[in-house]
XYZ file of C-alpha atoms in Angstrom:
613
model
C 15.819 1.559 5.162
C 16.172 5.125 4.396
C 19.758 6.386 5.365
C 18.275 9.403 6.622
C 16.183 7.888 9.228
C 18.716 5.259 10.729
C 21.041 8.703 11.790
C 18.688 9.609 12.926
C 17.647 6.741 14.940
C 21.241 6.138 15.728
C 21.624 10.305 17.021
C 18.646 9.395 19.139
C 20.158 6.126 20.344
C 23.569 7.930 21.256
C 21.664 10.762 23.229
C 19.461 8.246 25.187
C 22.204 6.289 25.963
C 23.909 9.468 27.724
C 20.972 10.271 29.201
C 20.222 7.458 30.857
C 23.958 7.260 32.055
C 23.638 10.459 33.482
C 20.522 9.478 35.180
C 22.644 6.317 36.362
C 26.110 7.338 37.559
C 25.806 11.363 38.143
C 22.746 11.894 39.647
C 23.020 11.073 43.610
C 19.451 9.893 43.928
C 20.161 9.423 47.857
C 20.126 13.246 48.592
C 16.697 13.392 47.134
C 13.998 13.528 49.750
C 11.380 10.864 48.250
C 14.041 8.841 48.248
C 15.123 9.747 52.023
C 11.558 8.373 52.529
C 11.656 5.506 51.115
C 15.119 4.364 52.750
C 13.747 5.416 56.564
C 9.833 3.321 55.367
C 11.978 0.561 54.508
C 13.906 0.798 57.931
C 11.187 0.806 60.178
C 9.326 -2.108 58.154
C 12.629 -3.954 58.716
C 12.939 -4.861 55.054
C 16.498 -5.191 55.285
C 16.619 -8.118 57.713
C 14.277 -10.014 55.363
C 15.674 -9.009 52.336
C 19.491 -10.448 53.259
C 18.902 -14.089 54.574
C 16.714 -13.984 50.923
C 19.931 -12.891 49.104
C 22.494 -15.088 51.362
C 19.774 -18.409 50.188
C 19.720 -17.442 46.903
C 23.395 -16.994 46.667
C 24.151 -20.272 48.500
C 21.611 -22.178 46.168
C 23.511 -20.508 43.318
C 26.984 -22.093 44.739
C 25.482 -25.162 45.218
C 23.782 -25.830 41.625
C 26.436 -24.452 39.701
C 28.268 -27.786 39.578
C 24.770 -29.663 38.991
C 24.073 -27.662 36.159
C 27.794 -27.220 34.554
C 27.684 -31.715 34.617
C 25.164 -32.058 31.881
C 26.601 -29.425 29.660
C 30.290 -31.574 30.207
C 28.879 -35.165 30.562
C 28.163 -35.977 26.643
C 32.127 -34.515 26.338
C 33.231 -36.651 28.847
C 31.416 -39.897 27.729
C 32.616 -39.228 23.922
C 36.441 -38.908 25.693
C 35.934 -42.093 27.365
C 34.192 -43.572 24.890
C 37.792 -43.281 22.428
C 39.780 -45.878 24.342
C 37.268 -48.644 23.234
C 37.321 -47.980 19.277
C 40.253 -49.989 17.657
C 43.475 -48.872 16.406
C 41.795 -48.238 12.805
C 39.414 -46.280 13.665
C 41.517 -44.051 16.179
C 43.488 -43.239 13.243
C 41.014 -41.468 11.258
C 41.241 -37.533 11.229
C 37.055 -37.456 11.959
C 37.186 -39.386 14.556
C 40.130 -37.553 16.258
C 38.610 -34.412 15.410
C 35.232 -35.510 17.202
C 37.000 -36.376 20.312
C 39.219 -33.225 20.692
C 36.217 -31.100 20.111
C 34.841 -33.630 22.974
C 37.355 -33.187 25.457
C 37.942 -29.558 24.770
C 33.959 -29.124 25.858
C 34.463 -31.232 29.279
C 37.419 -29.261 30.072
C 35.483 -25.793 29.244
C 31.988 -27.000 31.400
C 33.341 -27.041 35.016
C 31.834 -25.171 37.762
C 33.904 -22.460 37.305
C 33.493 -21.531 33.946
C 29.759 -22.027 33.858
C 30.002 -19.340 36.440
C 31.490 -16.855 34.266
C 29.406 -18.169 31.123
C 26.815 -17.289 33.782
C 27.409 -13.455 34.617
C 28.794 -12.795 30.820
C 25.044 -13.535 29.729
C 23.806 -11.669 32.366
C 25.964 -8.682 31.821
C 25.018 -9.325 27.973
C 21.030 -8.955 29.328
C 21.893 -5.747 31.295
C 23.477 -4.407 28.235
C 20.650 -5.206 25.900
C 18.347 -4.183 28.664
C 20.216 -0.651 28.826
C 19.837 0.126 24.762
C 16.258 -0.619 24.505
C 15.405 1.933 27.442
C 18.383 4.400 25.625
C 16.377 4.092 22.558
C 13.298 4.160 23.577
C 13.859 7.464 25.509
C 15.386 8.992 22.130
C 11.980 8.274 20.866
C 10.249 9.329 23.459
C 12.397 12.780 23.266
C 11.682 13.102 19.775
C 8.273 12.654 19.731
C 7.811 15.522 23.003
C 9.834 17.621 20.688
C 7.515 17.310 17.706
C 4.570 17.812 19.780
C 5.948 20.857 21.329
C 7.329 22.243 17.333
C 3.126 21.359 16.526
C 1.936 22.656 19.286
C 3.996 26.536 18.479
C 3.073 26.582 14.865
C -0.357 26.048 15.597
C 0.051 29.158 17.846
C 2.009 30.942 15.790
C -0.644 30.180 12.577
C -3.708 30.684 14.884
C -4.659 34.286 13.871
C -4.328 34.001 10.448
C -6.298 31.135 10.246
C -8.589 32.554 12.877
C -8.939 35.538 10.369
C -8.346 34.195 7.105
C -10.989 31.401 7.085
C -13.910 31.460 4.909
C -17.214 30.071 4.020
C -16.194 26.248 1.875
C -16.825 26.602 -1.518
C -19.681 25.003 -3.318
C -18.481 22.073 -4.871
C -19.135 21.741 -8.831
C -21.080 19.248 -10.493
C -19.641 18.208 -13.551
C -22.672 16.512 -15.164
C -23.236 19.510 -17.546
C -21.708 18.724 -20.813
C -20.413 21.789 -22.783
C -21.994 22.201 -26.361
C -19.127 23.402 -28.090
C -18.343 22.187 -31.681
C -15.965 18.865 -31.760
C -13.550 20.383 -34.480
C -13.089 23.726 -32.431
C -10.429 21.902 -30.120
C -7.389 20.590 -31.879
C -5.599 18.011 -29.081
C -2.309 18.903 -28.499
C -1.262 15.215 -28.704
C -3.447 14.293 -31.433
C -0.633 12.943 -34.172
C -0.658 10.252 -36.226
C -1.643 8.826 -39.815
C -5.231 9.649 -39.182
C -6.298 13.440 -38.476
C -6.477 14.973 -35.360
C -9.996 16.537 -35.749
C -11.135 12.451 -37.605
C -9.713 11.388 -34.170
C -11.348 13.741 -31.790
C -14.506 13.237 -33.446
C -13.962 9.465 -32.907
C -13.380 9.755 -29.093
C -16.432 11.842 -28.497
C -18.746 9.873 -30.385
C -17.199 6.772 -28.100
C -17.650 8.590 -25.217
C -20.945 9.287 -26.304
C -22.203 6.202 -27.341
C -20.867 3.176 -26.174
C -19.751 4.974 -22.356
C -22.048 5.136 -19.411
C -20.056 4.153 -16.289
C -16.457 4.678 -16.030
C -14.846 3.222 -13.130
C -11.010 3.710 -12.357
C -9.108 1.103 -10.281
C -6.379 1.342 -8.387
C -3.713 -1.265 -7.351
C -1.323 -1.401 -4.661
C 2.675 -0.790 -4.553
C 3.923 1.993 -1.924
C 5.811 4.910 -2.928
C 5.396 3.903 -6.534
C 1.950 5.364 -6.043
C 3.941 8.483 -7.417
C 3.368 6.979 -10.841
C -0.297 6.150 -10.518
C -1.024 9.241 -9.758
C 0.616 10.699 -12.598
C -1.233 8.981 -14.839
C -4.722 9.628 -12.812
C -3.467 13.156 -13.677
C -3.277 12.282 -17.114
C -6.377 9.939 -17.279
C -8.523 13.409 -15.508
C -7.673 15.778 -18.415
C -8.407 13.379 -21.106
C -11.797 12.733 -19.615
C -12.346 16.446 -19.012
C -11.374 17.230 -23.092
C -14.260 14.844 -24.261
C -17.034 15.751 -21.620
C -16.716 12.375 -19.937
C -14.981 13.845 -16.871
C -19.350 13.013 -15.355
C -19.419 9.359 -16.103
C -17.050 8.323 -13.573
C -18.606 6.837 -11.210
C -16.455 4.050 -9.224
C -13.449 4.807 -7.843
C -11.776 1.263 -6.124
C -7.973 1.090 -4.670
C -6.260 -0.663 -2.514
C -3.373 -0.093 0.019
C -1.499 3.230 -1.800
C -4.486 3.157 -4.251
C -6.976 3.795 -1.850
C -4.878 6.970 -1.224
C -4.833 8.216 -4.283
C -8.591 7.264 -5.029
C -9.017 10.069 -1.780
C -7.969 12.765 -4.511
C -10.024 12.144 -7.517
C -13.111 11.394 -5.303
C -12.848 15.039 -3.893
C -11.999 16.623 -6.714
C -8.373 17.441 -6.452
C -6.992 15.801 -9.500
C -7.717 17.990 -12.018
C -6.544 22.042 -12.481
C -9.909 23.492 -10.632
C -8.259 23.480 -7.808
C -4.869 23.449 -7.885
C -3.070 25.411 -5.267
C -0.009 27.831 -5.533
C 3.722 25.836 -5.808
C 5.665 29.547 -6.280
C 6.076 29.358 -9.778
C 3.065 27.163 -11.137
C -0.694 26.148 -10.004
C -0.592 22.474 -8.922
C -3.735 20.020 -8.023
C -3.034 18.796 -4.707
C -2.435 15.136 -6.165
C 0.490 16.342 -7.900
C 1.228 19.255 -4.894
C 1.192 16.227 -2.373
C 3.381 13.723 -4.176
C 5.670 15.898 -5.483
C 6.538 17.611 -1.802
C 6.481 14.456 0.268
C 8.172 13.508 2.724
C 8.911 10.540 5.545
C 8.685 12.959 8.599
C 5.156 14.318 7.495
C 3.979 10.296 6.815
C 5.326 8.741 10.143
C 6.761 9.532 13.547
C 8.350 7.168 16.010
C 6.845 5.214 18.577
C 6.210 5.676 22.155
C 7.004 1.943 23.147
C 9.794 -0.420 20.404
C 11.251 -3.782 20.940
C 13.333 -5.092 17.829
C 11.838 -8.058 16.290
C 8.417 -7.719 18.597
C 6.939 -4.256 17.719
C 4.706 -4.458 14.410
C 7.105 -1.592 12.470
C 9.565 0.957 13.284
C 6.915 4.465 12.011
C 3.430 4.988 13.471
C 1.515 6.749 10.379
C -0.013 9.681 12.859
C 1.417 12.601 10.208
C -0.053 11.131 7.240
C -3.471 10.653 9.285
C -3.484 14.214 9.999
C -2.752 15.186 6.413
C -5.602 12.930 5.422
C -7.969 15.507 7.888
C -6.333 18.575 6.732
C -6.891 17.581 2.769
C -9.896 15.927 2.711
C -12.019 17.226 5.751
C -14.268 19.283 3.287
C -13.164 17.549 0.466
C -15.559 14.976 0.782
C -18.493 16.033 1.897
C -20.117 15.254 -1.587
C -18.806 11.792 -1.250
C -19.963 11.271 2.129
C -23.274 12.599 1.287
C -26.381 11.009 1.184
C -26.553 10.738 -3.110
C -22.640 10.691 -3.925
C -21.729 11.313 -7.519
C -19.147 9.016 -7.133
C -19.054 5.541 -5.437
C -15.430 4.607 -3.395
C -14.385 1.541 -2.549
C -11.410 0.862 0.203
C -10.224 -2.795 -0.130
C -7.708 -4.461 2.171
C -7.145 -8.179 3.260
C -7.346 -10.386 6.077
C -4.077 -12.388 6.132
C -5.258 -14.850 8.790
C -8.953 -15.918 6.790
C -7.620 -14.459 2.971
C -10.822 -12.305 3.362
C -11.361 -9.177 1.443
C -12.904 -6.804 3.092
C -14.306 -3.346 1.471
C -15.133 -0.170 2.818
C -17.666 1.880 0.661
C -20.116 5.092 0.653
C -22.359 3.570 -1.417
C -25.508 2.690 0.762
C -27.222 0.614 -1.312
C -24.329 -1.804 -2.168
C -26.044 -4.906 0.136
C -28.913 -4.700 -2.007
C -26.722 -5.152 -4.874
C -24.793 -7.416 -3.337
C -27.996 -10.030 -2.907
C -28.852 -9.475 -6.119
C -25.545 -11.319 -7.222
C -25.260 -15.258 -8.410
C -25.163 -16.834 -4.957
C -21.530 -18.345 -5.310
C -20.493 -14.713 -6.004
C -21.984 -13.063 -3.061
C -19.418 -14.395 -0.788
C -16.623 -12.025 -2.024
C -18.778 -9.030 -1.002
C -20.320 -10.552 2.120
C -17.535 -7.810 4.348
C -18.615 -4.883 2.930
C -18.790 -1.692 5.187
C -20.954 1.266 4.796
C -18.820 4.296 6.028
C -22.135 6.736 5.795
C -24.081 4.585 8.058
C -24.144 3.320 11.329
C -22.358 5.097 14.810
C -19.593 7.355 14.077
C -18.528 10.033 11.938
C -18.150 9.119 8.035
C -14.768 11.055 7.740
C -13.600 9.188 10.843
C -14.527 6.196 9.579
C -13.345 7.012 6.207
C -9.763 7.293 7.857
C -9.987 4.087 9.788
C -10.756 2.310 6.543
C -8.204 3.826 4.359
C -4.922 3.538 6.839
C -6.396 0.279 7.534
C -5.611 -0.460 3.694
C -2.191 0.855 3.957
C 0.130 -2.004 4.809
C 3.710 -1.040 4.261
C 5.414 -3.162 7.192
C 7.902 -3.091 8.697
C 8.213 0.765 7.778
C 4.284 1.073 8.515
C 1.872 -1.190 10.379
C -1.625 -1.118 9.263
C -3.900 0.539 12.189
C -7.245 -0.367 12.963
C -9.375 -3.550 14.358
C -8.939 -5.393 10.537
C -4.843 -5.283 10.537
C -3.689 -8.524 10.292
C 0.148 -8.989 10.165
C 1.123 -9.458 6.237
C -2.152 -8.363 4.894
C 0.105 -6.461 1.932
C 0.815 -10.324 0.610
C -2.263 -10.803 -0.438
C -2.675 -7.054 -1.915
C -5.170 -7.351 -5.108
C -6.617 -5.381 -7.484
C -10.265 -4.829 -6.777
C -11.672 -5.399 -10.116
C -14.666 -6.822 -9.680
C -16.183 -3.944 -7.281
C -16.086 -1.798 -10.939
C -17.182 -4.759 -13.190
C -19.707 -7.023 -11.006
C -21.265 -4.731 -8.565
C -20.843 -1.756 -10.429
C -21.445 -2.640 -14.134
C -18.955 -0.134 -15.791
C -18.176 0.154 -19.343
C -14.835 1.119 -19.485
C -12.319 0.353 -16.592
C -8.763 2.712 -16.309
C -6.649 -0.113 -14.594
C -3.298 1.344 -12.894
C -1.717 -1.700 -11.201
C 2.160 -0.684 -10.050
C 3.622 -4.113 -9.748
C 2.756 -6.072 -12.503
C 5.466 -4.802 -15.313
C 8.294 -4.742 -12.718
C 10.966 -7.279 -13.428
C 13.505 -4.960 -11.438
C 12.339 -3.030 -8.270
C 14.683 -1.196 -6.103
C 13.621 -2.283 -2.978
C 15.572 -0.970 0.331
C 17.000 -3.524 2.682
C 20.185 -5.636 2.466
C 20.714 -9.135 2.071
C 18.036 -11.218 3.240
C 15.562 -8.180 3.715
C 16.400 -7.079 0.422
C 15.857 -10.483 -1.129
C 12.426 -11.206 0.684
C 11.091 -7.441 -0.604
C 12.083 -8.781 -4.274
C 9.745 -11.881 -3.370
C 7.311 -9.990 -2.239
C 7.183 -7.903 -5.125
C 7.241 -10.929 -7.407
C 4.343 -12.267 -5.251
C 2.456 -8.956 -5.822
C 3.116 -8.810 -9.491
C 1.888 -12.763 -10.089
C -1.311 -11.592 -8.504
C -1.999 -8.482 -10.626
C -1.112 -10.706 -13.819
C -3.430 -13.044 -12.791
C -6.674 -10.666 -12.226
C -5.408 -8.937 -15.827
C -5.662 -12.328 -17.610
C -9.131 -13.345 -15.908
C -10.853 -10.110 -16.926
C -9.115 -10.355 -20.738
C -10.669 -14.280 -20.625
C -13.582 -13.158 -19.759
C -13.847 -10.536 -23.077
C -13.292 -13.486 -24.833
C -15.920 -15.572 -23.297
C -18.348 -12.590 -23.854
C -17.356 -12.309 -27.926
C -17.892 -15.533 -28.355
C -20.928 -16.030 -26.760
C -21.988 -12.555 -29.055
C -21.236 -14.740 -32.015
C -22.572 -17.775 -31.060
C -25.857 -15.929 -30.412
C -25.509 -14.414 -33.901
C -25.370 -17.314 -35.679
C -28.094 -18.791 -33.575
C -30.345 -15.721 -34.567
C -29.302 -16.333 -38.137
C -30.240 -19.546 -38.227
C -33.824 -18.780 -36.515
C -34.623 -16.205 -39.266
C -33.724 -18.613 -41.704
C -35.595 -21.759 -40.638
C -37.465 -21.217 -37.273
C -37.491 -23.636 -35.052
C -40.413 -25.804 -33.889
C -41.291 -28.902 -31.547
C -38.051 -29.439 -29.520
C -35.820 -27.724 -31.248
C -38.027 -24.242 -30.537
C -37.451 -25.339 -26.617
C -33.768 -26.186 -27.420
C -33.389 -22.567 -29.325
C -35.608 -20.687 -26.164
C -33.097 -22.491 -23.265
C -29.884 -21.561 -25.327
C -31.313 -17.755 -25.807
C -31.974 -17.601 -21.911
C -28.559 -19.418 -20.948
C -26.843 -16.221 -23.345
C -29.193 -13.808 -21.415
C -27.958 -14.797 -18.085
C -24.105 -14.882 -19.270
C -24.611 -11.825 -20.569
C -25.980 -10.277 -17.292
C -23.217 -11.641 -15.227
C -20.406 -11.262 -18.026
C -20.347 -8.177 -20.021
C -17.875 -7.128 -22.076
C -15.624 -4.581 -21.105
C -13.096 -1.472 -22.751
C -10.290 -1.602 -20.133
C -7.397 0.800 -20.263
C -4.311 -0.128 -18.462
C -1.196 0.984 -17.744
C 1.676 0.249 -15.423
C 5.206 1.049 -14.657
C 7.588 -1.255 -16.243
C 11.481 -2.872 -16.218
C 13.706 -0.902 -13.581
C 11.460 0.627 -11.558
C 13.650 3.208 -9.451
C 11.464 3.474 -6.263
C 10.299 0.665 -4.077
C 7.548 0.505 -1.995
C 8.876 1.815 1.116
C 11.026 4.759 -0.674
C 8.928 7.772 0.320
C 12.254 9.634 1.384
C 13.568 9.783 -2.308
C 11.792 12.716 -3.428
C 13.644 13.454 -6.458
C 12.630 9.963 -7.713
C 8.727 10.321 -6.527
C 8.397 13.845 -8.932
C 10.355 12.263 -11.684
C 8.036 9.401 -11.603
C 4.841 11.541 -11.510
C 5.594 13.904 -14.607
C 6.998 10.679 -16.400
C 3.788 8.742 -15.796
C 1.938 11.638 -16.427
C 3.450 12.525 -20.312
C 3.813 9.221 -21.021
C -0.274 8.525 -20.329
C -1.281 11.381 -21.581
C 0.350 10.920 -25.047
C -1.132 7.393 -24.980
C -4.584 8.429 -24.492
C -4.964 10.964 -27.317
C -2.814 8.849 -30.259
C -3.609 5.183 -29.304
C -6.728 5.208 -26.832
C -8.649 2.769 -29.134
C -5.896 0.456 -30.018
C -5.177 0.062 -26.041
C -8.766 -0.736 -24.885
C -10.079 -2.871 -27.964
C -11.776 -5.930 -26.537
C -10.607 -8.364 -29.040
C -6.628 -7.284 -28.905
C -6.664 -5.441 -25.485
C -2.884 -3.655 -25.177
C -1.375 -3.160 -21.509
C 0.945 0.144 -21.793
C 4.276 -1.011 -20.129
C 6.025 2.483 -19.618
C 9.802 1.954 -18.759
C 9.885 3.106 -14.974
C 13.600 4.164 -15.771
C 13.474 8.085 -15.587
C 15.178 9.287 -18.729
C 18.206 11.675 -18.580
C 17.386 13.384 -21.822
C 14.155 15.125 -22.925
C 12.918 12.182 -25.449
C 10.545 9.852 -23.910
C 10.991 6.252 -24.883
C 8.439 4.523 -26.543
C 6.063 2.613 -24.492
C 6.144 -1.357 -25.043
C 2.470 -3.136 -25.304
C 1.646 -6.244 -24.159
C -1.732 -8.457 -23.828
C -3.001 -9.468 -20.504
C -1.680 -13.328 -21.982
C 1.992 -12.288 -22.954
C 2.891 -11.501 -19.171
């Protein structure tokens, strides 16, 4: 729990509780007139003379049970006691057995009418207590959140005639499906090094990008604040696209939980330098603006109504779903479109069924849904259009997105889908880009799947159950890593089985059964082939000590070191080992230590295949 936040909760606490005590002790409530009123109503309905035979019955039945109800709390004391004199002179002896009895007689002598009395009003004064500090802290919300509204409700005055007079027509938002026809040697990369020349390199990449690159889809796992590193390397990821003209064939962009958050950003545009926004002493894009200025207060504010252990989590995420409006409200009006360039995807869980459920802009995604193998359809089959139907797409946009943010207990998921514990079953939605999609190359950016030490907040049991969770996270990602690397494999060797089958053809073709034999096995490869291509996949994920947790949004030294770290240490991967990382037949997982370095040398990245984790 950040530090921060508990004072505060505990200043609020302190000044409810004094508060409510004056409202208590020092304010004489009988000189008030209403209340006047209600004293002279109650006289001349004679609720007095009913009201004290009730209390006179209830305190004589109160006399009278106390006894009958202090007897079976003493009786298996007294029959133990008893019980003693018949065990023989052996047995008396032992130090168990004496033990046993004292303890006995000790809880006989305790339970009398007498004492259960005052075990009585203790618990009730314990109730009144408890009683007291949930309405003393729930006022200290209460005051905080009038006081936020009213600090809101003056800036917005105070800001409403510049932004009455300072508003302007939106700009035109630019397609990026024009490819520049500038020479490939004319650009040197800045982080093209290595044994083979820079220019031999470049030349390389564009030809790749060229040739073997039509779809490019970009997913997005799940992890909390760590997001900070994600989107450093989406950051990263966006400039090497936009060096080899590929920046256009992106066109599936799938996250889940703080994923789907940063998938918001590249999906309107505000990734990349074109329109980065002023940060006093250097022009930022608002993914790096946003994650590098965060904080708690502008992500969550505290409820109107909490009970410990009953309410769903201690923030309501009301900020961070008005910074969603103020960021994206024209942000996405290409997305929301009827022809979007790029396709979204919001995934999120039901804990109670293990359903996924997606949210998508894509309207013709049912069609291609149905035209799915019928035991795969089922993991579609809760798929929501956001631009169709009742309601307004950016509304519904928001629903779906803080419906895939689950960060209890600091956040409860909102909306009709929020189970309790949907962030257990948190996955990366890979198959969106691969099955329904059909992408070529995939940029994969779990956060949880390289982390064998997380720094998650919470003590003792808390603390251990967020490690668990994390573990539980990180199997998961592992998991959908190995499936897609297994299914590269499948796919080569299926390529050179139906090589050698061709070979064989040419040299002796077939006839009589073994032409039917060679036709079945040639449409058996054509339908594997349809449902399993082969894939380039890119991936990279935080790894060993990772210093934020998934709940640390209040450590915003942390959050920018993370981003520029991610960010250098993608971006250097991409231009000197791009091919090495995404070859189908030895497919490399960047592990980047998530240990921010003291000193200006970056450690080097350690690679591993989707088998070795």
């Amino acid at each position: 729990m950040p530090w921060g936040l508990m004072a505060e909760i505990a200043m609020l606490f302190v000044i409810g509780w004094w508060i409510e005590d004056c409202l208590v002790y020092y304010v004489a409530w009988r000189d008030f007139a209403f209340v006047g009123a209600i004293s002279k109503l109650a006289g001349k309905t004679h609720l007095g003379a009913v009201a004290a035979p009730v209390g006179a019955a209830a305190s004589d039945v109160w006399t009278r049970a106390s006894p009958i109800l202090a007897a079976p709390a003493a009786l298996p004391g007294i029959a133990i006691h008893k019980g003693y004199d018949f065990l023989s002179p052996g047995i008396k002896d032992r130090e168990p057995v004496r033990f046993v009895v004292w303890c006995a007689g000790a809880l006989a002598a305790t339970f009398n009418a007498e004492t259960a009395g005052v075990l009585c009003r203790g618990l009730v004064g314990v109730v009144v207590i408890a009683a007291r500090a949930l309405i003393a802290l729930n006022i200290g919300f209460w005051l905080a959140n009038i006081f936020r509204r009213l600090n809101d409700l003056m800036m917005a005055i105070i800001s409403f005639p510049k932004r009455f007079y300072g508003e302007s027509a939106p700009e035109e938002i630019s397609t990026l499906t024009v490819e520049t026809t500038a020479p490939i040697d004319d650009i040197e990369p800045v982080y093209a090094r290595g044994k083979r020349n820079g220019r031999a390199r470049r030349r390389e990449y564009v030809q790749f990008f060229q040739g073997h690159v039509e779809r490019i889809g970009i997913v997005l796992g799940g992890g909390g604040a760590r997001g900070a590193y994600q989107a450093g390397a989406l950051k990263a990821i966006h400039e090497f696209l936009c060096d080899y003209n590929a920046l256009h064939k992106v066109k599936v962009v799938a996250g889940s939980s703080i994923g789907a958050w940063n998938a918001m950003f590249w999906v309107g545009g505000q990734v990349g330098a074109e329109k980065a926004i002023s940060d006093d002493e250097e022009e930022l894009p608002l993914i790096e603006a946003w994650w590098k200025s965060v904080h708690l207060a502008d992500l969550g504010d505290l409820p109107w109504l909490y009970v410990p252990l009953v309410s769903k989590a201690l923030l309501r995420p009301r900020p961070w779903r008005e910074n969603f409006f103020a960021n994206f409200a024209t942000a996405l009006n290409d997305a929301l479109g009827d022809q979007p360039r790029i396709h979204f995807y919001l995934a999120r869980t039901d804990a109670d069924s293990g359903a996924l459920r997606y949210a998508t802009n894509w309207r013709d995604v049912t069609e291609c849904i149905s035209e799915l193998p019928r035991e795969r359809q089922a993991e579609y089959a809760n798929c929501e259009v956001l631009t169709t139907g009742e309601g307004d797409p950016l509304t519904r946009t928001a629903d779906a997105l803080f419906g895939a943010l689950d960060l209890a207990p600091l956040f409860a998921r909102t909306g009709e889908e929020g189970a309790d514990g949907a962030d257990l079953l948190e996955r990366l939605p890979l198959g969106i880009a691969t099955e329904l999609e059909a992408c070529d190359l995939l940029f994969v950016l779990p956060l949880n799947c390289g982390a064998n030490v997380a720094a998650e907040w919470g003590v003792g049991g808390s603390r251990h159950f967020a490690r668990i969770l994390g573990a539980h996270k990180a199997a998961i990602e592992r998991a959908q890593l190995r499936e897609i690397d297994a299914t590269n494999q499948f796919a080569q060797r299926i390529e050179r089985i139906e090589f050698g089958l061709k070979a064989m053809a040419t040299a002796s073709p077939p006839e009589g059964v073994a032409a039917e034999a060679y036709n079945g096995l040639q449409e058996e490869i054509a339908e594997f082939n349809f449902e399993n291509r082969m894939r380039y996949v890119f991936t990279t994920a935080p790894a060993g000590r990772v210093e934020l947790g998934a709940g640390d949004f209040w450590k915003g030294d942390q959050l920018r070191d993370a981003f520029d770290l991610m960010y250098l240490q993608t971006k250097r991967e991409l231009y000197n080992r791009f091919f090495e990382d995404i070859e189908p037949e030895d497919p490399q997982i960047v592990m980047v230590d998530g240990a921010i370095p003291e000193i200006d040398a970056l450690p080097k990245p350690v690679y591993r295949r989707p088998s070795e984790l």
